[in-house]
XYZ file of C-alpha atoms in Angstrom:
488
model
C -19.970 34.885 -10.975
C -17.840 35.562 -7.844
C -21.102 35.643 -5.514
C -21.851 32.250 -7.006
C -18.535 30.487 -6.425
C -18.673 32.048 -2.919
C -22.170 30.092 -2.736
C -20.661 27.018 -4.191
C -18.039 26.664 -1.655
C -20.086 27.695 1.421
C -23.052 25.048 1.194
C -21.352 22.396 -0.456
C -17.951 20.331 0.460
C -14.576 21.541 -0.521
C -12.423 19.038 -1.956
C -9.728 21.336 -2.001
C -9.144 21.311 1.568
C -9.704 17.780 1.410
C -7.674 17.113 -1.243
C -4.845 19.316 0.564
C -5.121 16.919 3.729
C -4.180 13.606 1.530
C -2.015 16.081 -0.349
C -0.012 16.555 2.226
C -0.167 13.498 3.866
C 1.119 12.128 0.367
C 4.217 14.880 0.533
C 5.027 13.778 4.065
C 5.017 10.048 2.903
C 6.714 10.718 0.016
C 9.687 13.116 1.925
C 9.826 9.841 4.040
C 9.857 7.307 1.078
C 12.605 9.454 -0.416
C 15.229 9.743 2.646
C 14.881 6.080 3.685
C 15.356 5.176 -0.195
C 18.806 7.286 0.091
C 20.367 4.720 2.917
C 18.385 1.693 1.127
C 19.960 2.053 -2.595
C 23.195 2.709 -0.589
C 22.849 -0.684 0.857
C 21.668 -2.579 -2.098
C 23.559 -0.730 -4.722
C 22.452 -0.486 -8.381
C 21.777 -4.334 -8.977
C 20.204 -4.810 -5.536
C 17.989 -1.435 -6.364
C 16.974 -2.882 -9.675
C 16.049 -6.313 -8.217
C 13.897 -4.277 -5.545
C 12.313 -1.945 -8.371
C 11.517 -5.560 -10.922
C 9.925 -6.668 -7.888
C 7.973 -3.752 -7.057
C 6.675 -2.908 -10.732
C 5.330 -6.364 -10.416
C 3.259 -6.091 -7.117
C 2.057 -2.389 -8.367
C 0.123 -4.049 -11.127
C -0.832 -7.530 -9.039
C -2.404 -4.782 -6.046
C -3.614 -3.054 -9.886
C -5.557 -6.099 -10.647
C -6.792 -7.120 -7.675
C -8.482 -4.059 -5.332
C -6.038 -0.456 -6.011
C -10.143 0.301 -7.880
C -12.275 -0.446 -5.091
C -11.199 2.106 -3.157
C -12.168 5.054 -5.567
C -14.962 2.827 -6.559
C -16.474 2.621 -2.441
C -15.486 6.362 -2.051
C -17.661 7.194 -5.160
C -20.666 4.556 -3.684
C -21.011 5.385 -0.370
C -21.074 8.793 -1.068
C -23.347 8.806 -3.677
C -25.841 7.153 -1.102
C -24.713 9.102 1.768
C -25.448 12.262 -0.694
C -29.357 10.890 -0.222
C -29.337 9.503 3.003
C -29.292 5.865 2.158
C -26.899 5.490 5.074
C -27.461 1.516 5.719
C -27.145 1.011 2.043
C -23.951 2.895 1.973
C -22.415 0.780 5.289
C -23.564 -2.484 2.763
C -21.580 -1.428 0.617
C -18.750 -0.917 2.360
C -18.946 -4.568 3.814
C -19.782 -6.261 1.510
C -16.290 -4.567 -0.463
C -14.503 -5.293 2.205
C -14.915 -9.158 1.548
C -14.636 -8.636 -2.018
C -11.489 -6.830 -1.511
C -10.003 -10.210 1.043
C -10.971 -12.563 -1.728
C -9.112 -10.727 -4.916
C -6.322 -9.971 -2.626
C -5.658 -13.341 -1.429
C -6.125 -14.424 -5.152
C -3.353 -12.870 -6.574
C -1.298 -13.120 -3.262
C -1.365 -16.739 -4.667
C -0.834 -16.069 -7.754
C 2.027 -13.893 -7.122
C 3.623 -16.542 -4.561
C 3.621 -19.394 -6.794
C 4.353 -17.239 -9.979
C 7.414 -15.489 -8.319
C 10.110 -17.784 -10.630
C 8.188 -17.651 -13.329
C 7.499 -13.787 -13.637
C 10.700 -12.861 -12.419
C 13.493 -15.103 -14.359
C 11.434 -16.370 -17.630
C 9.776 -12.692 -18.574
C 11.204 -10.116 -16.843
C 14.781 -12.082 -17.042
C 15.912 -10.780 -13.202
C 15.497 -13.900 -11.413
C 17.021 -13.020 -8.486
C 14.370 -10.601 -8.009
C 11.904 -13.587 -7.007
C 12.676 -13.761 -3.797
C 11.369 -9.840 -3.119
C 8.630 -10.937 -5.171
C 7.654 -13.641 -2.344
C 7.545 -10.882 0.761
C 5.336 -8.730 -1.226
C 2.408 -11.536 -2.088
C 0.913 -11.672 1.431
C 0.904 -7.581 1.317
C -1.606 -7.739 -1.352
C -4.528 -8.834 1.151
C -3.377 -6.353 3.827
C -3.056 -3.228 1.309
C -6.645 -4.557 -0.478
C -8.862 -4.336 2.626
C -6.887 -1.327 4.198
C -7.832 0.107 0.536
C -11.308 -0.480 1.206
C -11.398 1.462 4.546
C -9.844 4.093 3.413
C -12.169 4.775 0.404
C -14.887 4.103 2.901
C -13.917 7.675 4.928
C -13.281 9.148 1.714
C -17.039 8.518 0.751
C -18.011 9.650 4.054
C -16.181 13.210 3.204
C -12.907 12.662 5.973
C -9.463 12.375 4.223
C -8.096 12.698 8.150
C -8.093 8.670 8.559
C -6.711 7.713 5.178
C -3.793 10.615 5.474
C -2.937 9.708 8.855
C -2.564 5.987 8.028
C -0.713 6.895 5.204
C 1.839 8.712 6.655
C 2.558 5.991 9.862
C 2.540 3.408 7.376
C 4.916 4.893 5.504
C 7.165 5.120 8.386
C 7.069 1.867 9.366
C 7.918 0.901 6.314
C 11.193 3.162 6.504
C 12.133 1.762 9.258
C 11.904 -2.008 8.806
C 13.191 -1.602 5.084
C 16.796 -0.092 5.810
C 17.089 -2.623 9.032
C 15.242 -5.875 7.394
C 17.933 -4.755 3.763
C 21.026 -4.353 5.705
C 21.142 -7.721 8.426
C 19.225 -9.546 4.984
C 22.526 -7.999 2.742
C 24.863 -8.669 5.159
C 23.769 -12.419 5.322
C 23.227 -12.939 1.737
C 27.094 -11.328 0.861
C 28.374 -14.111 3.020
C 25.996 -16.893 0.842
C 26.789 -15.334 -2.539
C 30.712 -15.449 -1.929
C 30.740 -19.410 -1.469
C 27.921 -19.391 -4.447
C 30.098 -17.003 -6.329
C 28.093 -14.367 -6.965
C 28.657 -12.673 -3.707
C 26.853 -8.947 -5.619
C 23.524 -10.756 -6.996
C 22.755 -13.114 -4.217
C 23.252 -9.794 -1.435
C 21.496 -7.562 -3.668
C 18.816 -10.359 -3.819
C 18.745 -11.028 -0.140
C 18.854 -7.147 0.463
C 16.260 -6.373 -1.640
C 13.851 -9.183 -0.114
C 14.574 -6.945 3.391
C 13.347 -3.832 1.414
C 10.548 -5.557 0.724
C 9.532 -6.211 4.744
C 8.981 -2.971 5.550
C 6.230 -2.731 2.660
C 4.583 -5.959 4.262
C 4.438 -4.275 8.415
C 4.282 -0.663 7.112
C 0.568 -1.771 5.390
C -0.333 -3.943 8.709
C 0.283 -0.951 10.901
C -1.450 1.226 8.507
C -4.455 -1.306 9.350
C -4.395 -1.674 12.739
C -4.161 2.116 12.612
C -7.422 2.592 10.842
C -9.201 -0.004 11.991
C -8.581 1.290 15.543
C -10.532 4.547 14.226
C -13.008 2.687 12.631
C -13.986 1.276 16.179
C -13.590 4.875 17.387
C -15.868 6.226 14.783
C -18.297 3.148 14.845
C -20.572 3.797 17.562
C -21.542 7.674 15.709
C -22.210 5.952 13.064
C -24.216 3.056 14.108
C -26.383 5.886 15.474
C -26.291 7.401 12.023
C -27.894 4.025 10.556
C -30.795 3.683 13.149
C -32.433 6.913 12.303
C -31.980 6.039 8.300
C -36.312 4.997 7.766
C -35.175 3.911 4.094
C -37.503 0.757 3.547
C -36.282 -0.225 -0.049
C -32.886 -1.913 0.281
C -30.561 -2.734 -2.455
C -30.030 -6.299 -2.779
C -26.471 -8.079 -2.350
C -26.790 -9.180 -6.102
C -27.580 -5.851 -7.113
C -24.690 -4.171 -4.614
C -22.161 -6.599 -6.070
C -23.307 -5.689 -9.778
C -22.613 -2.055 -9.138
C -19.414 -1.893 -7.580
C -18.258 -4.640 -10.682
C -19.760 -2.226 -12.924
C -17.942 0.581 -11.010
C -14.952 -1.131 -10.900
C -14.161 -2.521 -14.308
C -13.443 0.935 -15.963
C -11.881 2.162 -13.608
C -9.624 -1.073 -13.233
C -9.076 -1.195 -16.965
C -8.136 2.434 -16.814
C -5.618 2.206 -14.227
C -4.299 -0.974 -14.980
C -3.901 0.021 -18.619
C -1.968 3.114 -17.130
C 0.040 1.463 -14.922
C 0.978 -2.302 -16.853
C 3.353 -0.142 -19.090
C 5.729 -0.294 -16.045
C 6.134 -4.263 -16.486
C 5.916 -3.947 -20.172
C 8.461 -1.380 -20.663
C 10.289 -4.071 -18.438
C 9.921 -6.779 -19.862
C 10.527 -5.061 -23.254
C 13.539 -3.605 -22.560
C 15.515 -6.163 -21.163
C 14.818 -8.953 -23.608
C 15.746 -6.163 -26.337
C 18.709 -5.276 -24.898
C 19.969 -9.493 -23.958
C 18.908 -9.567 -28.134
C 21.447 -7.184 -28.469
C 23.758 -8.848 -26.306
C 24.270 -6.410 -23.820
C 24.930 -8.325 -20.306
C 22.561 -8.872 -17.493
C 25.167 -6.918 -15.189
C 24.619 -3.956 -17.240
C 20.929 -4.044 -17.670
C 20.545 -4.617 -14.145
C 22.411 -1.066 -13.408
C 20.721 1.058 -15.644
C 17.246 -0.755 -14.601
C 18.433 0.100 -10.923
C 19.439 3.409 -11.343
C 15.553 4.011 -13.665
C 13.682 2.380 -11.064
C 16.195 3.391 -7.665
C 16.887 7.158 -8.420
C 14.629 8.539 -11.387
C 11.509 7.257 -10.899
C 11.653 7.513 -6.363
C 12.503 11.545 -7.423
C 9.662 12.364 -10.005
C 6.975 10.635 -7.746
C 7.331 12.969 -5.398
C 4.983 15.711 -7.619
C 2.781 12.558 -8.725
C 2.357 11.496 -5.725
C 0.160 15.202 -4.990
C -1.976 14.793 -8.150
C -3.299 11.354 -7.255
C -4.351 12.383 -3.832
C -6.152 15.166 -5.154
C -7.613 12.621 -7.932
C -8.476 10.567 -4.515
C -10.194 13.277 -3.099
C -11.962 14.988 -5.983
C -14.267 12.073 -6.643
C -17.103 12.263 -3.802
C -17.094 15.656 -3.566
C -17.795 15.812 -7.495
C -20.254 12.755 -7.408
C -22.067 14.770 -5.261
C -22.679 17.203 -7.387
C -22.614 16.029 -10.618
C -25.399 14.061 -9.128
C -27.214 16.652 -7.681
C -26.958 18.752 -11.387
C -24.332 20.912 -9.748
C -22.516 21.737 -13.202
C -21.038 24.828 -12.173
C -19.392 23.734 -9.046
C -18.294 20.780 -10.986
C -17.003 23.406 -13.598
C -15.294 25.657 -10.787
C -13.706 23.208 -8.904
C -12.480 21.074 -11.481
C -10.409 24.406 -12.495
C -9.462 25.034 -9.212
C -7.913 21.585 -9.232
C -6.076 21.486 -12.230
C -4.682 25.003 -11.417
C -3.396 23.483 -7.791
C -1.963 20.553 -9.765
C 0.188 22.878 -12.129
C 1.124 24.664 -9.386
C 2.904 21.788 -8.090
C 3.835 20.281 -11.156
C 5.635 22.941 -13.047
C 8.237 24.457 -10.738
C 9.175 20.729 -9.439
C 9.815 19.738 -13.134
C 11.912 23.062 -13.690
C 14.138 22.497 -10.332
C 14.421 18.605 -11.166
C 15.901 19.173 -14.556
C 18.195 22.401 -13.139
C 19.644 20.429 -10.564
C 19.336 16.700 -12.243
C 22.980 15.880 -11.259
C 23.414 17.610 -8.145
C 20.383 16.128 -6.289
C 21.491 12.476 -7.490
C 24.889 13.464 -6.049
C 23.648 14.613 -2.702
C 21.211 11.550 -2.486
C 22.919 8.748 -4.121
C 26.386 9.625 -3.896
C 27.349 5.917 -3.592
C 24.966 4.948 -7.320
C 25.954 6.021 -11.001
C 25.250 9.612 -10.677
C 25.963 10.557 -13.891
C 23.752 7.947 -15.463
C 20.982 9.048 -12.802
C 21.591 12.893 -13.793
C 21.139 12.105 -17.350
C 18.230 10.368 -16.674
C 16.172 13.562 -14.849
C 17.300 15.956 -17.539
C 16.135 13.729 -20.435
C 13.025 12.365 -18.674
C 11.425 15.019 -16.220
C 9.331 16.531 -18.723
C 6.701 13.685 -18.151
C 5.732 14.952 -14.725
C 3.464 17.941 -15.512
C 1.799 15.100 -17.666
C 1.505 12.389 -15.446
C 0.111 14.553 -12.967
C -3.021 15.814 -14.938
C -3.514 12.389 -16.571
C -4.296 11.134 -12.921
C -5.954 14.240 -11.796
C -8.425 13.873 -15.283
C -8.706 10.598 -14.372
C -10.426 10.796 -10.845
C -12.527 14.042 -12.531
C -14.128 11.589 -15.032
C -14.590 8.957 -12.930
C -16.664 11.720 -10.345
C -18.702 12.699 -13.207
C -19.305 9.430 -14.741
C -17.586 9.411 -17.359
C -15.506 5.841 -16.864
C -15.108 4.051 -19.998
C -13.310 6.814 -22.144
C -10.660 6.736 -20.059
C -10.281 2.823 -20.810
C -10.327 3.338 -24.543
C -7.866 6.991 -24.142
C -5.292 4.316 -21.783
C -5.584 1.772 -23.764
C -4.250 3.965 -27.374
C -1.796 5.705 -25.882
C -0.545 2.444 -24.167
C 0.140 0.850 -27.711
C 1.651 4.521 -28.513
C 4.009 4.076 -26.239
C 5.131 0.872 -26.967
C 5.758 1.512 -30.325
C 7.519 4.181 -29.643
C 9.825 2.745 -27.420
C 10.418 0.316 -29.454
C 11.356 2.341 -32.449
C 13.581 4.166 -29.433
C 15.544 0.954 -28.488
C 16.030 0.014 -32.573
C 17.650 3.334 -33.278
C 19.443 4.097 -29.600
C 21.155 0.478 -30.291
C 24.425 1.674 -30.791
C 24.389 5.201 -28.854
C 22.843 4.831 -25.632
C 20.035 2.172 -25.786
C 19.711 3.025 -21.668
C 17.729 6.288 -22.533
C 15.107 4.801 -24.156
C 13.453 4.012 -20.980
C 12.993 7.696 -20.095
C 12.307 9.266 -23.418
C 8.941 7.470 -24.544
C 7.843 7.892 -20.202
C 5.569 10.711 -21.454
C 3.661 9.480 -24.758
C 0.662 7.865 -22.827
C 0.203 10.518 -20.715
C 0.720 13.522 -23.554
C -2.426 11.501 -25.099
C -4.514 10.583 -22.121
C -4.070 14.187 -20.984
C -5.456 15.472 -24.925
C -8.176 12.714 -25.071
C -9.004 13.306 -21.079
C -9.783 17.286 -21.558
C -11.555 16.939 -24.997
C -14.009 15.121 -23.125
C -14.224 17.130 -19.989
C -14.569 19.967 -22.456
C -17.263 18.499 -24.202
C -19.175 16.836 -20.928
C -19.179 20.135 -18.996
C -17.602 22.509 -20.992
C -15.055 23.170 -18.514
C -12.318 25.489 -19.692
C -14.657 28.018 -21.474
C -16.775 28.577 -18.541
C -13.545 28.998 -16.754
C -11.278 30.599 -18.802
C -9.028 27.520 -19.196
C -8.447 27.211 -23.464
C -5.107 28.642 -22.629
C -3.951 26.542 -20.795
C -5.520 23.552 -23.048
C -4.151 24.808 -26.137
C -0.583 24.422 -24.400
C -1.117 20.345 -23.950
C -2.467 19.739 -27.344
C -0.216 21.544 -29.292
């Protein structure tokens, strides 16, 4: 069995290291993310932090909705035809994305624009988060087509280009954020006092300056990778004139495939990401019902969104690069009836994800309060530590929910996922809901972190089940164990 692994990884490509590359690159951006978000919730405070974090839920699932699929879904095309040498087909692909990916972009960047008031104030009930809202429509063409690109290397087997653009778009985006949120705060403190709400109106104006640095961190991550496409172009061009391939996929049929592609994979991840706007929207009109004020629900959404949620994405952040990077390398296989370096490397994944997972969850709960002291000295610590401790248990499960995710989606296996997303969304919300009901006259604040776990406790049970019964992973690998300990 050893000799064979040792075969597996020497003729065929390990998405390990791969996934180790956007791994890091994800770490890096995320160690940046989390120091420039110190000096940013200092400068918008709790309310200015949850106006940012409304505002940012609601982009997440707009960029959701309109291309965050395509990526995984060019990766998984273009290497599937790289895989048999259909280079030009592969390259057609790829194009022919790439203007798919402008057109669904600059569709919701209009819807999002023109929808700003109406999302904001008469759903979510945080008006004053509209105006981040605005800044962060145009980003939604930018991030789709640098999406595209990125997936596009991925495919080709190179995580280099997509890490590397990660990482200076992230600190870009650190950089303009705390500048663009401070002048922007500043200005807006001087409008609110003659409007009379000199807190909302800065947080508002600060939060809009937060919102910059997402817009010029994406369009230097861009111009970054577009510079190596042009780089890399001319090697590949070569690549395409010695492909003799006569039979050429049509643009109907191209575009039918990648929707086809695309669909479960958008359902899935939409499904798994909408409960951010839902348990928004949710929340706050439950807790106006009960009469609590905007000024308080604004705080405890701001310290959720500002100090929890920036801390546990930190481990996240790992297990969707490696469910990035996992998908070509295991199309290629699967495709090529490689079941037992699908089997082998699948378990080497989920053990590298654990690995991660597990001690970050123990040293977030064990040091809950001091961390949110040391970072956010200036925010409701208290509230934040509370927070950690009751909600950090989610992590080890939103990290193998993703990395299951991306596994299934290698090994074509897409529409499960939509149907496991989909229950454990409703889960969720029923639970939360029975949460906020009972919580009404203790602390109806900690609802929003106790239920974070439900959908991914089930999409993690459903996910495995049917890993276990496509490729009967954990037997061949000696993974029941460690099974048994998520379904029990």
């Amino acid at each position: 069995m050893a000799d064979k692994h040792r075969d597996i990884k020497g003729n065929n490509p390990d998405y390990i290291f791969q996934g180790s590359v956007l791994a890091v690159a994800a770490i890096i951006s995320r160690i940046i993310g989390l120091f420039y978000r110190v000096p940013l919730n200092a400068i918008l405070g709790d309310k200015g932090a949850g106006y940012y974090g409304t505002a940012y839920d609601v982009y997440t699932l707009m960029l959701l909705i309109s291309s965050a699929s395509l990526p995984l879904a060019v990766s998984k095309l273009v290497s599937a035809r790289v895989a048999v040498g259909k280079i030009k087909d592969a390259y057609r692909i790829f194009l022919l994305s790439v203007v798919i990916s402008a057109v669904l972009g600059t569709i919701m960047c209009l819807i999002t624009w023109f929808g700003a008031d109406v999302i904001a104030g008469d759903i979510l009930k945080t008006p004053y988060a509209a105006y981040a809202l605005r800044i962060l429509a145009p980003t939604l063409i930018v991030v789709a087509v640098l999406g595209v690109i990125r997936g596009f290397f991925q495919g080709l087997g190179t995580m280099i280009p997509s890490a590397m653009s990660q990482v200076i778009e992230q600190v870009i985006n650190a950089v303009v954020s705390v500048a663009a949120a401070y002048i922007l705060y500043q200005r807006g403190h001087v409008i609110g006092v003659i409007l009379g709400d000199a807190d909302g109106v800065a947080g508002a104006y600060g939060a809009e300056g937060g919102t910059y640095g997402t817009f010029f961190g994406a369009i230097a991550g861009l111009i970054f990778i577009l510079f190596i496409y042009v780089l890399f172009r001319g090697s590949f061009i070569k690549k395409l004139r010695k492909d003799k391939n006569t039979g050429h996929e049509s643009v109907f049929s191209m575009s039918r495939m990648i929707l086809f592609t695309v669909l479960p994979v958008l359902l899935s991840t939409t499904l798994y990401n909408i409960n951010a706007v839902v348990d928004q929207a949710v929340f706050k009109n439950f807790a106006l019902g009960q009469e609590y004020s905007t000024d308080e629900i604004d705080v405890w959404w701001g310290v959720f969104t500002g100090n929890f949620k920036v801390l546990i994405n930190v481990p996240i952040s790992v297990s969707a690069a490696m469910a990035a990077s996992c998908v070509p390398a295991l199309t290629r296989a699967f495709h090529q009836g490689n079941l037992d370096e699908v089997r082998f490397e699948t378990g080497r994944g989920i053990r590298f994800i654990m690995f991660v997972a597990f001690p970050c969850t123990l040293g977030l709960f064990v040091l809950a309060t001091p961390l949110m002291q040391l970072l956010f000295a200036r925010n409701s610590v208290e509230l934040a530590g509370s927070f950690m401790r009751a909600g950090v248990w989610c992590v080890p499960f939103y990290c193998l929910s993703s990395l299951t995710n991306g596994i299934l989606q290698g090994v074509d296996k897409m529409r499960k996922p939509v149907r496991h997303a989909l229950i454990s969304l409703v889960a969720q919300l029923i639970f939360m809901l029975i949460l906020l009901h009972f919580f009404r006259k203790l602390r109806i604040d900690f609802s929003l972190v106790d239920h974070s776990a439900v959908i991914d406790r089930h999409l993690i049970v459903s996910n495995q089940l049917l890993l276990f019964n496509t490729v009967d992973l954990f037997l061949k690998q000696g993974q029941m164990q460690f099974a048994k300990f998520f379904y029990i």
